[in-house]
Amino acid sequence: MKIVVIFIRENTELFPTSGQGPQLSQVVQSYPLQNGWRRIQISQDRELWIHHVEWKPEQQEWQYIRDTLKSVSELYVALHSTTMSRLSSQIETEFRKTFSEAQVFVNTFSRVEGNDIWRHFSDLVVAVQNRESLFDQVAEAIKKKLTLTQRLSILKHRIAHLFLPIDVDLQGLIETGFRQDYWNEVVEAYRDGRAVGNLTQARQLLYGTEGEEDTVEKIVNEAIRQAPTREGEINEAWQQVQSLLPKNGSLPCDYRDVEQILRDLGCQNKREDVKNKCKDRNNPFHQWFVKLNKALDELREALLKEGSTGT
Amino acid sequence: MPRPRILIVDDIVEYLHALQRALMDICDVDIAQSLEEAKKVLSENTSLLLVDICLDESKPGVDRGGVEVLKWAKAHYPKIPVVMMSAYRDFDAAVECLNLGATKFLKKPIDIAELKSLVKELVK
């Protein structure tokens, strides 16, 4: 067997319930379950393996794959980025150790529209023609590892995702003098503390906790390991980011109002408070957010300067 | 003069809604998250197109889905002005978009007062 592609997800809901999801689910479930795996023969030397129940590497699923794939020469492993994040490094190490004679490629994927691994995989599962070529496209997509700067870009995008809408809403409110109907719509959009909760989520993306998903801190540490001579420069850029959104404690003095503004955004009766804070301090949220973006851009540029850290 | 109608294309739905709220007092705002959605909404009645370069959250700084929207719009509705936006300081992308016919390139976070002035100017 030349190539095997394996998808693993620590959740029974492998497929979304909308779009192509139900069809994919039906096709996959039409294949019998063998020791936790569903195997789809693509051609004589290509096989797609899918695992979509809780993964316990020490148990029989692992033994089964070890025994069955003894002679594999190329192995492509795609792990769902969210649900498998806790186990991803352990699984990668196990695969590399067990199949040391084979070429092993490990990558993560998400089910967002446009994700190459997910897109080609979805096409392959339902395809009746050109299956070999689709299979090779999945393998190619898994092969393409993200660089450190690409990983940082993804995290920066997620942080921006959290704050860009708030930034537009606050600017829009200021523009209209906090018009009541506008305020009502904004309160509805951020009810239940969603806006201030975004600070916690952003901290998670910067620092996370050990063993969980990718974080800016992990990327910085990897970059320094790859280019120890540039530790000072990378750390300087990283400290700038940290100073704007510390791991523990409050935001810096200049932006102390930001947290309160975010907290008040979902409260109907706080219109005057937010208005005054934005007026007195010339929209401190926007100033803070612009600085945070700039600091993340500078960190990315610090990583880009060193050829090896980009990989 | 009829109320201007603009189409905003971005992969962040909350951002689209926030821009919709911010621009609602000067124009009608349609939204789309992909080229396919944009194709369905864009029409002769659209006065302006505002497009993020990256339309794939898994490939920020790499994906150029917005450029495809720009190309498609310029091929089918060459008279509609297109303003591109990006969260990245990407000089090459900005030049590429301007060469493809974009009117302006904005860096996120966008200044809403500036955006409103730009919209008013371009939909005249």
Short mmCIF file of C-alpha atoms in Angstrom, two decimals:
data_model
loop_
_atom_site.label_atom_id
_atom_site.label_comp_id
_atom_site.label_asym_id
_atom_site.label_seq_id
_atom_site.Cartn_x
_atom_site.Cartn_y
_atom_site.Cartn_z
CA MET A 1 0.00 0.00 0.00
CA LYS A 2 1.46 3.27 -1.09
CA ILE A 3 -0.57 5.97 0.53
CA VAL A 4 -3.03 6.09 3.36
CA VAL A 5 -4.86 9.18 4.49
CA ILE A 6 -6.34 9.28 7.95
CA PHE A 7 -8.77 11.75 9.37
CA ILE A 8 -9.22 11.79 13.06
CA ARG A 9 -11.68 13.73 15.11
CA GLU A 10 -12.47 13.32 18.78
CA ASN A 11 -16.18 13.73 18.30
CA THR A 12 -18.98 11.66 16.88
CA GLU A 13 -20.23 14.63 14.88
CA LEU A 14 -17.57 14.46 12.22
CA PHE A 15 -19.71 16.31 9.69
CA PRO A 16 -21.62 19.54 9.97
CA THR A 17 -25.40 19.27 9.96
CA SER A 18 -25.70 21.83 7.18
CA GLY A 19 -24.49 22.04 3.56
CA GLN A 20 -22.76 18.91 2.29
CA GLY A 21 -22.53 17.52 5.84
CA PRO A 22 -25.47 15.10 5.93
CA GLN A 23 -24.48 13.59 2.58
CA LEU A 24 -20.88 13.10 3.72
CA SER A 25 -22.03 11.55 6.95
CA GLN A 26 -24.30 9.12 5.11
CA VAL A 27 -21.53 8.01 2.75
CA VAL A 28 -18.96 7.56 5.52
CA GLN A 29 -21.36 5.63 7.72
CA SER A 30 -22.16 3.25 4.87
CA TYR A 31 -18.67 1.79 5.37
CA PRO A 32 -18.41 -0.74 8.20
CA LEU A 33 -16.65 0.24 11.40
CA GLN A 34 -13.48 -1.80 11.94
CA ASN A 35 -11.82 -1.31 15.32
CA GLY A 36 -12.89 2.31 15.37
CA TRP A 37 -11.95 3.02 11.76
CA ARG A 38 -13.93 3.36 8.56
CA ARG A 39 -11.80 2.39 5.57
CA ILE A 40 -12.57 3.53 2.04
CA GLN A 41 -10.65 1.84 -0.75
CA ILE A 42 -9.84 4.45 -3.39
CA SER A 43 -7.67 2.34 -5.69
CA GLN A 44 -5.32 -0.60 -5.40
CA ASP A 45 -2.69 1.41 -3.55
CA ARG A 46 -4.69 4.22 -2.04
CA GLU A 47 -6.93 3.97 0.95
CA LEU A 48 -8.72 6.56 3.07
CA TRP A 49 -9.10 5.83 6.75
CA ILE A 50 -11.50 7.83 8.87
CA HIS A 51 -11.67 7.89 12.64
CA HIS A 52 -14.45 9.88 14.23
CA VAL A 53 -15.01 8.62 17.72
CA GLU A 54 -13.05 9.38 20.86
CA TRP A 55 -9.42 8.60 20.18
CA LYS A 56 -7.59 6.56 22.75
CA PRO A 57 -4.15 5.89 21.32
CA GLU A 58 -3.29 3.22 23.85
CA GLN A 59 -6.25 1.07 22.95
CA GLN A 60 -7.11 -1.34 20.18
CA GLU A 61 -7.53 1.27 17.43
CA TRP A 62 -3.86 2.02 17.71
CA GLN A 63 -2.86 -1.62 17.68
CA TYR A 64 -5.03 -2.19 14.63
CA ILE A 65 -3.46 0.60 12.63
CA ARG A 66 0.03 -0.49 13.64
CA ASP A 67 -0.58 -4.06 12.50
CA THR A 68 -2.47 -3.24 9.31
CA LEU A 69 -0.20 -0.54 7.98
CA LYS A 70 3.14 -2.21 8.59
CA SER A 71 4.21 -1.89 4.96
CA VAL A 72 2.89 1.59 4.23
CA SER A 73 5.35 3.88 2.44
CA GLU A 74 3.57 7.25 2.61
CA LEU A 75 1.26 8.22 5.40
CA TYR A 76 -0.77 11.44 5.53
CA VAL A 77 -2.48 12.29 8.80
CA ALA A 78 -4.97 15.12 9.16
CA LEU A 79 -6.19 16.06 12.63
CA HIS A 80 -9.19 18.24 13.27
CA SER A 81 -7.69 21.40 14.75
CA THR A 82 -10.22 22.12 17.48
CA THR A 83 -11.35 18.77 18.80
CA MET A 84 -8.00 17.03 18.47
CA SER A 85 -5.76 19.85 19.68
CA ARG A 86 -5.18 18.26 23.10
CA LEU A 87 -3.75 15.09 21.56
CA SER A 88 -2.20 16.39 18.35
CA SER A 89 1.46 16.45 19.41
CA GLN A 90 1.17 13.04 21.10
CA ILE A 91 -0.44 11.51 18.01
CA GLU A 92 2.12 13.05 15.66
CA THR A 93 4.98 11.67 17.76
CA GLU A 94 3.40 8.21 17.86
CA PHE A 95 2.86 8.10 14.12
CA ARG A 96 6.40 9.22 13.37
CA LYS A 97 7.88 6.70 15.81
CA THR A 98 5.75 3.77 14.69
CA PHE A 99 6.12 4.37 10.96
CA SER A 100 9.73 5.47 11.00
CA GLU A 101 10.36 3.70 7.67
CA ALA A 102 7.59 5.61 5.93
CA GLN A 103 7.22 9.23 4.90
CA VAL A 104 4.81 10.67 7.42
CA PHE A 105 3.04 14.00 7.00
CA VAL A 106 0.87 15.38 9.77
CA ASN A 107 -1.27 18.48 9.58
CA THR A 108 -4.39 19.97 11.11
CA PHE A 109 -7.57 21.05 9.38
CA SER A 110 -10.71 22.97 10.15
CA ARG A 111 -14.12 22.68 8.59
CA VAL A 112 -14.31 26.28 7.38
CA GLU A 113 -15.25 27.01 3.80
CA GLY A 114 -12.13 27.12 1.68
CA ASN A 115 -9.90 24.96 3.91
CA ASP A 116 -8.09 22.87 1.32
CA ILE A 117 -7.84 19.67 3.32
CA TRP A 118 -11.50 19.74 4.28
CA ARG A 119 -12.62 20.78 0.78
CA HIS A 120 -10.72 18.03 -1.05
CA PHE A 121 -11.68 15.46 1.56
CA SER A 122 -15.38 16.34 1.22
CA ASP A 123 -15.14 16.09 -2.58
CA LEU A 124 -13.34 12.76 -2.35
CA VAL A 125 -15.84 11.12 -0.02
CA VAL A 126 -18.80 11.73 -2.33
CA ALA A 127 -16.93 11.34 -5.64
CA VAL A 128 -17.63 8.48 -8.00
CA GLN A 129 -15.03 9.47 -10.62
CA ASN A 130 -11.44 10.78 -10.54
CA ARG A 131 -11.06 9.45 -7.05
CA GLU A 132 -7.30 8.87 -7.31
CA SER A 133 -6.70 12.43 -8.36
CA LEU A 134 -8.92 13.79 -5.59
CA PHE A 135 -7.13 11.55 -3.12
CA ASP A 136 -3.78 12.97 -4.23
CA GLN A 137 -5.14 16.49 -3.75
CA VAL A 138 -6.02 15.65 -0.15
CA ALA A 139 -2.52 14.25 0.37
CA GLU A 140 -0.94 17.39 -1.14
CA ALA A 141 -3.02 19.63 1.08
CA ILE A 142 -1.91 17.70 4.17
CA LYS A 143 1.70 17.97 3.04
CA LYS A 144 1.61 21.76 3.04
CA LYS A 145 2.69 22.71 6.56
CA LEU A 146 2.01 26.17 7.78
CA THR A 147 4.98 28.37 8.53
CA LEU A 148 5.34 30.14 11.88
CA THR A 149 4.34 33.43 10.28
CA GLN A 150 1.28 31.84 8.69
CA ARG A 151 0.32 30.40 12.07
CA LEU A 152 0.76 33.84 13.63
CA SER A 153 -1.36 35.36 10.86
CA ILE A 154 -4.16 32.93 11.65
CA LEU A 155 -4.08 33.92 15.33
CA LYS A 156 -3.91 37.61 14.48
CA HIS A 157 -6.91 37.14 12.21
CA ARG A 158 -8.81 35.45 15.05
CA ILE A 159 -7.96 38.28 17.44
CA ALA A 160 -9.07 40.81 14.83
CA HIS A 161 -12.22 38.74 14.36
CA LEU A 162 -12.98 39.32 18.05
CA PHE A 163 -12.48 43.08 18.10
CA LEU A 164 -13.04 44.50 14.58
CA PRO A 165 -16.85 44.50 14.86
CA ILE A 166 -16.66 46.22 18.28
CA ASP A 167 -14.27 48.80 16.85
CA VAL A 168 -16.69 49.62 14.02
CA ASP A 169 -19.66 49.79 16.40
CA LEU A 170 -17.94 52.14 18.84
CA GLN A 171 -16.77 54.42 16.04
CA GLY A 172 -20.24 54.36 14.53
CA LEU A 173 -21.86 55.19 17.87
CA ILE A 174 -19.48 58.11 18.41
CA GLU A 175 -20.21 59.38 14.89
CA THR A 176 -23.94 59.47 15.62
CA GLY A 177 -23.63 60.83 19.15
CA PHE A 178 -24.71 57.47 20.57
CA ARG A 179 -28.09 57.59 18.86
CA GLN A 180 -30.59 55.52 20.86
CA ASP A 181 -31.70 53.18 18.02
CA TYR A 182 -28.07 52.51 17.10
CA TRP A 183 -27.22 51.84 20.75
CA ASN A 184 -30.14 49.39 21.00
CA GLU A 185 -28.83 47.37 18.06
CA VAL A 186 -25.31 47.31 19.49
CA VAL A 187 -26.56 46.20 22.93
CA GLU A 188 -28.44 43.37 21.23
CA ALA A 189 -25.29 42.31 19.36
CA TYR A 190 -23.16 42.16 22.54
CA ARG A 191 -25.69 41.04 25.14
CA ASP A 192 -24.65 38.53 27.83
CA GLY A 193 -21.16 40.01 28.17
CA ARG A 194 -20.02 38.91 24.71
CA ALA A 195 -17.80 41.93 24.19
CA VAL A 196 -15.85 41.63 27.43
CA GLY A 197 -15.72 37.84 26.94
CA ASN A 198 -13.71 38.53 23.80
CA LEU A 199 -10.84 39.78 25.98
CA THR A 200 -10.68 36.35 27.61
CA GLN A 201 -10.75 34.67 24.21
CA ALA A 202 -7.99 36.94 22.93
CA ARG A 203 -5.86 36.07 26.00
CA GLN A 204 -6.46 32.41 25.20
CA LEU A 205 -5.15 32.95 21.67
CA LEU A 206 -2.06 34.73 22.99
CA TYR A 207 -1.19 32.46 25.92
CA GLY A 208 -3.57 29.46 26.02
CA THR A 209 -2.71 26.65 28.34
CA GLU A 210 -0.23 23.86 27.95
CA GLY A 211 -1.15 21.18 25.44
CA GLU A 212 -4.05 23.09 23.94
CA GLU A 213 -4.44 24.84 20.61
CA ASP A 214 -1.84 26.97 18.91
CA THR A 215 -0.99 30.23 20.69
CA VAL A 216 1.18 33.24 19.95
CA GLU A 217 3.35 32.31 22.94
CA LYS A 218 4.03 28.85 21.46
CA ILE A 219 4.96 30.38 18.11
CA VAL A 220 7.33 32.83 19.80
CA ASN A 221 8.99 30.01 21.76
CA GLU A 222 9.40 27.93 18.59
CA ALA A 223 10.83 30.91 16.72
CA ILE A 224 13.40 31.49 19.47
CA ARG A 225 14.33 27.80 19.48
CA GLN A 226 14.89 27.98 15.71
CA ALA A 227 16.86 31.23 15.85
CA PRO A 228 18.35 31.63 19.34
CA THR A 229 20.63 34.46 18.24
CA ARG A 230 17.58 36.61 17.61
CA GLU A 231 15.91 35.96 20.93
CA GLY A 232 16.26 39.60 22.02
CA GLU A 233 14.57 41.06 18.97
CA ILE A 234 11.72 38.53 18.94
CA ASN A 235 11.18 38.92 22.68
CA GLU A 236 11.07 42.70 22.40
CA ALA A 237 8.23 42.49 19.87
CA TRP A 238 6.46 39.85 21.97
CA GLN A 239 6.74 41.96 25.13
CA GLN A 240 5.03 44.82 23.33
CA VAL A 241 2.06 42.54 22.59
CA GLN A 242 2.04 41.27 26.18
CA SER A 243 2.08 44.78 27.58
CA LEU A 244 -1.13 45.60 25.71
CA LEU A 245 -2.95 42.43 26.74
CA PRO A 246 -1.24 40.94 29.80
CA LYS A 247 -1.74 37.28 30.65
CA ASN A 248 -3.00 38.15 34.13
CA GLY A 249 -4.32 41.39 35.51
CA SER A 250 -5.68 44.52 33.92
CA LEU A 251 -4.94 46.29 30.69
CA PRO A 252 -2.26 49.02 30.88
CA CYS A 253 -3.14 52.30 32.68
CA ASP A 254 -3.74 54.25 29.47
CA TYR A 255 -6.42 51.78 28.44
CA ARG A 256 -7.99 50.95 31.77
CA ASP A 257 -11.40 52.10 30.49
CA VAL A 258 -11.37 49.57 27.65
CA GLU A 259 -12.41 46.64 29.82
CA GLN A 260 -15.26 48.63 31.36
CA ILE A 261 -16.46 49.83 27.95
CA LEU A 262 -16.55 46.24 26.71
CA ARG A 263 -18.40 45.17 29.85
CA ASP A 264 -20.98 47.96 29.44
CA LEU A 265 -21.58 47.40 25.72
CA GLY A 266 -24.16 44.71 26.35
CA CYS A 267 -26.06 46.69 29.02
CA GLN A 268 -29.02 48.77 27.92
CA ASN A 269 -28.67 51.31 30.77
CA LYS A 270 -24.96 52.05 30.25
CA ARG A 271 -25.24 54.25 27.17
CA GLU A 272 -24.18 57.44 28.98
CA ASP A 273 -21.28 55.71 30.74
CA VAL A 274 -19.85 54.36 27.49
CA LYS A 275 -20.49 57.66 25.73
CA ASN A 276 -18.61 59.60 28.42
CA LYS A 277 -15.68 57.18 28.49
CA CYS A 278 -15.35 57.35 24.72
CA LYS A 279 -15.66 61.15 24.73
CA ASP A 280 -13.32 61.88 27.64
CA ARG A 281 -10.56 59.69 26.36
CA ASN A 282 -11.04 59.98 22.59
CA ASN A 283 -12.20 56.38 22.03
CA PRO A 284 -9.65 54.48 24.13
CA PHE A 285 -10.81 51.15 22.67
CA HIS A 286 -9.86 52.18 19.13
CA GLN A 287 -6.47 53.46 20.32
CA TRP A 288 -5.80 50.22 22.20
CA PHE A 289 -6.93 48.02 19.33
CA VAL A 290 -4.81 49.89 16.76
CA LYS A 291 -1.76 49.49 19.03
CA LEU A 292 -2.44 45.78 19.56
CA ASN A 293 -2.68 45.25 15.80
CA LYS A 294 0.52 47.18 15.25
CA ALA A 295 2.32 45.15 17.91
CA LEU A 296 1.18 41.87 16.32
CA ASP A 297 2.31 43.14 12.90
CA GLU A 298 5.71 43.99 14.34
CA LEU A 299 5.99 40.55 15.92
CA ARG A 300 5.19 38.99 12.53
CA GLU A 301 7.84 41.13 10.90
CA ALA A 302 10.35 40.09 13.57
CA LEU A 303 9.65 36.44 12.72
CA LEU A 304 9.86 37.10 8.98
CA LYS A 305 13.30 38.71 9.23
CA GLU A 306 14.89 35.41 10.09
CA GLY A 307 14.59 32.99 7.16
CA SER A 308 14.51 29.88 9.29
CA THR A 309 11.85 31.09 11.72
CA GLY A 310 9.34 31.40 8.94
CA THR A 311 9.35 27.65 8.46
CA MET B 1 -31.44 60.56 -6.56
CA PRO B 2 -32.02 56.97 -5.30
CA ARG B 3 -30.36 55.90 -2.08
CA PRO B 4 -26.94 54.35 -2.85
CA ARG B 5 -26.55 50.61 -2.39
CA ILE B 6 -23.20 49.08 -1.50
CA LEU B 7 -22.05 45.48 -1.22
CA ILE B 8 -19.51 44.49 1.46
CA VAL B 9 -17.66 41.16 1.15
CA ASP B 10 -15.79 39.83 4.19
CA ASP B 11 -15.49 36.44 5.90
CA ILE B 12 -16.33 37.80 9.37
CA VAL B 13 -20.10 37.95 9.64
CA GLU B 14 -20.11 40.04 12.83
CA TYR B 15 -17.90 42.58 11.07
CA LEU B 16 -20.32 42.71 8.14
CA HIS B 17 -23.20 43.39 10.52
CA ALA B 18 -21.25 46.12 12.34
CA LEU B 19 -20.40 47.83 9.02
CA GLN B 20 -24.03 47.51 8.00
CA ARG B 21 -25.08 49.33 11.19
CA ALA B 22 -22.39 52.00 10.75
CA LEU B 23 -23.22 52.79 7.12
CA MET B 24 -26.99 52.37 7.25
CA ASP B 25 -27.63 56.12 7.62
CA ILE B 26 -25.93 56.95 4.32
CA CYS B 27 -26.68 53.91 2.13
CA ASP B 28 -28.31 50.49 1.88
CA VAL B 29 -25.84 47.72 2.61
CA ASP B 30 -25.80 44.21 1.15
CA ILE B 31 -23.38 41.67 2.57
CA ALA B 32 -21.63 38.53 1.29
CA GLN B 33 -18.99 36.18 2.70
CA SER B 34 -17.67 34.63 -0.51
CA LEU B 35 -17.37 35.13 -4.25
CA GLU B 36 -20.37 32.86 -4.80
CA GLU B 37 -22.54 34.92 -2.46
CA ALA B 38 -21.24 38.17 -3.97
CA LYS B 39 -22.16 36.98 -7.48
CA LYS B 40 -25.74 36.50 -6.36
CA VAL B 41 -26.04 39.96 -4.80
CA LEU B 42 -23.99 42.21 -7.08
CA SER B 43 -26.12 43.98 -9.68
CA GLU B 44 -26.38 47.14 -11.78
CA ASN B 45 -28.02 48.72 -8.74
CA THR B 46 -24.85 48.36 -6.68
CA SER B 47 -23.09 51.71 -6.31
CA LEU B 48 -19.92 50.51 -4.61
CA LEU B 49 -18.18 47.29 -3.63
CA LEU B 50 -16.08 47.00 -0.45
CA VAL B 51 -14.06 43.76 -0.33
CA ASP B 52 -11.62 42.18 2.12
CA ILE B 53 -8.69 40.56 0.34
CA CYS B 54 -8.75 37.46 2.55
CA LEU B 55 -11.97 35.46 2.52
CA ASP B 56 -10.64 32.31 4.18
CA GLU B 57 -10.10 32.49 7.92
CA SER B 58 -7.73 29.54 7.81
CA LYS B 59 -5.32 31.35 5.47
CA PRO B 60 -5.04 34.98 6.52
CA GLY B 61 -2.26 36.79 4.76
CA VAL B 62 -2.20 34.00 2.16
CA ASP B 63 -5.71 33.70 0.77
CA ARG B 64 -6.62 36.14 -2.02
CA GLY B 65 -10.32 35.29 -2.38
CA GLY B 66 -11.16 39.00 -2.38
CA VAL B 67 -8.97 39.53 -5.43
CA GLU B 68 -11.15 37.00 -7.28
CA VAL B 69 -14.20 39.05 -6.29
CA LEU B 70 -12.48 42.16 -7.63
CA LYS B 71 -11.62 40.44 -10.93
CA TRP B 72 -15.15 39.09 -11.33
CA ALA B 73 -16.73 42.45 -10.51
CA LYS B 74 -14.48 44.30 -12.95
CA ALA B 75 -15.23 41.75 -15.69
CA HIS B 76 -19.00 41.96 -15.24
CA TYR B 77 -19.63 45.43 -13.79
CA PRO B 78 -16.61 47.53 -14.79
CA LYS B 79 -18.24 50.81 -13.79
CA ILE B 80 -18.82 49.89 -10.16
CA PRO B 81 -15.97 51.24 -8.00
CA VAL B 82 -14.27 48.63 -5.82
CA VAL B 83 -12.53 49.45 -2.54
CA MET B 84 -10.29 46.72 -1.13
CA MET B 85 -9.41 46.26 2.54
CA SER B 86 -6.97 44.10 4.47
CA ALA B 87 -5.72 43.58 8.00
CA TYR B 88 -2.18 43.23 6.64
CA ARG B 89 0.41 45.72 5.56
CA ASP B 90 0.71 44.00 2.21
CA PHE B 91 2.16 46.40 -0.33
CA ASP B 92 2.23 43.81 -3.14
CA ALA B 93 -1.42 42.98 -2.65
CA ALA B 94 -2.35 46.66 -2.66
CA VAL B 95 -0.47 47.26 -5.93
CA GLU B 96 -2.01 44.14 -7.48
CA CYS B 97 -5.52 45.30 -6.56
CA LEU B 98 -4.97 48.82 -7.85
CA ASN B 99 -3.60 47.38 -11.11
CA LEU B 100 -6.71 45.23 -11.40
CA GLY B 101 -8.89 48.30 -11.17
CA ALA B 102 -9.55 48.81 -7.45
CA THR B 103 -10.18 52.43 -6.55
CA LYS B 104 -8.62 52.40 -3.12
CA PHE B 105 -6.99 50.10 -0.57
CA LEU B 106 -7.88 50.45 3.13
CA LYS B 107 -5.99 48.95 6.07
CA LYS B 108 -8.05 47.48 8.92
CA PRO B 109 -9.00 48.65 11.51
CA ILE B 110 -10.87 51.09 9.29
CA ASP B 111 -11.63 54.65 10.31
CA ILE B 112 -15.42 54.84 9.97
CA ALA B 113 -15.54 58.62 9.39
CA GLU B 114 -13.02 58.18 6.57
CA LEU B 115 -14.99 55.27 5.13
CA LYS B 116 -18.21 57.27 5.18
CA SER B 117 -16.55 60.17 3.33
CA LEU B 118 -15.13 57.75 0.80
CA VAL B 119 -18.50 56.09 0.22
CA LYS B 120 -20.19 59.48 -0.23
CA GLU B 121 -17.50 60.57 -2.68
CA LEU B 122 -17.52 57.37 -4.75
CA VAL B 123 -21.28 56.93 -5.07
CA LYS B 124 -21.87 60.49 -6.30
#
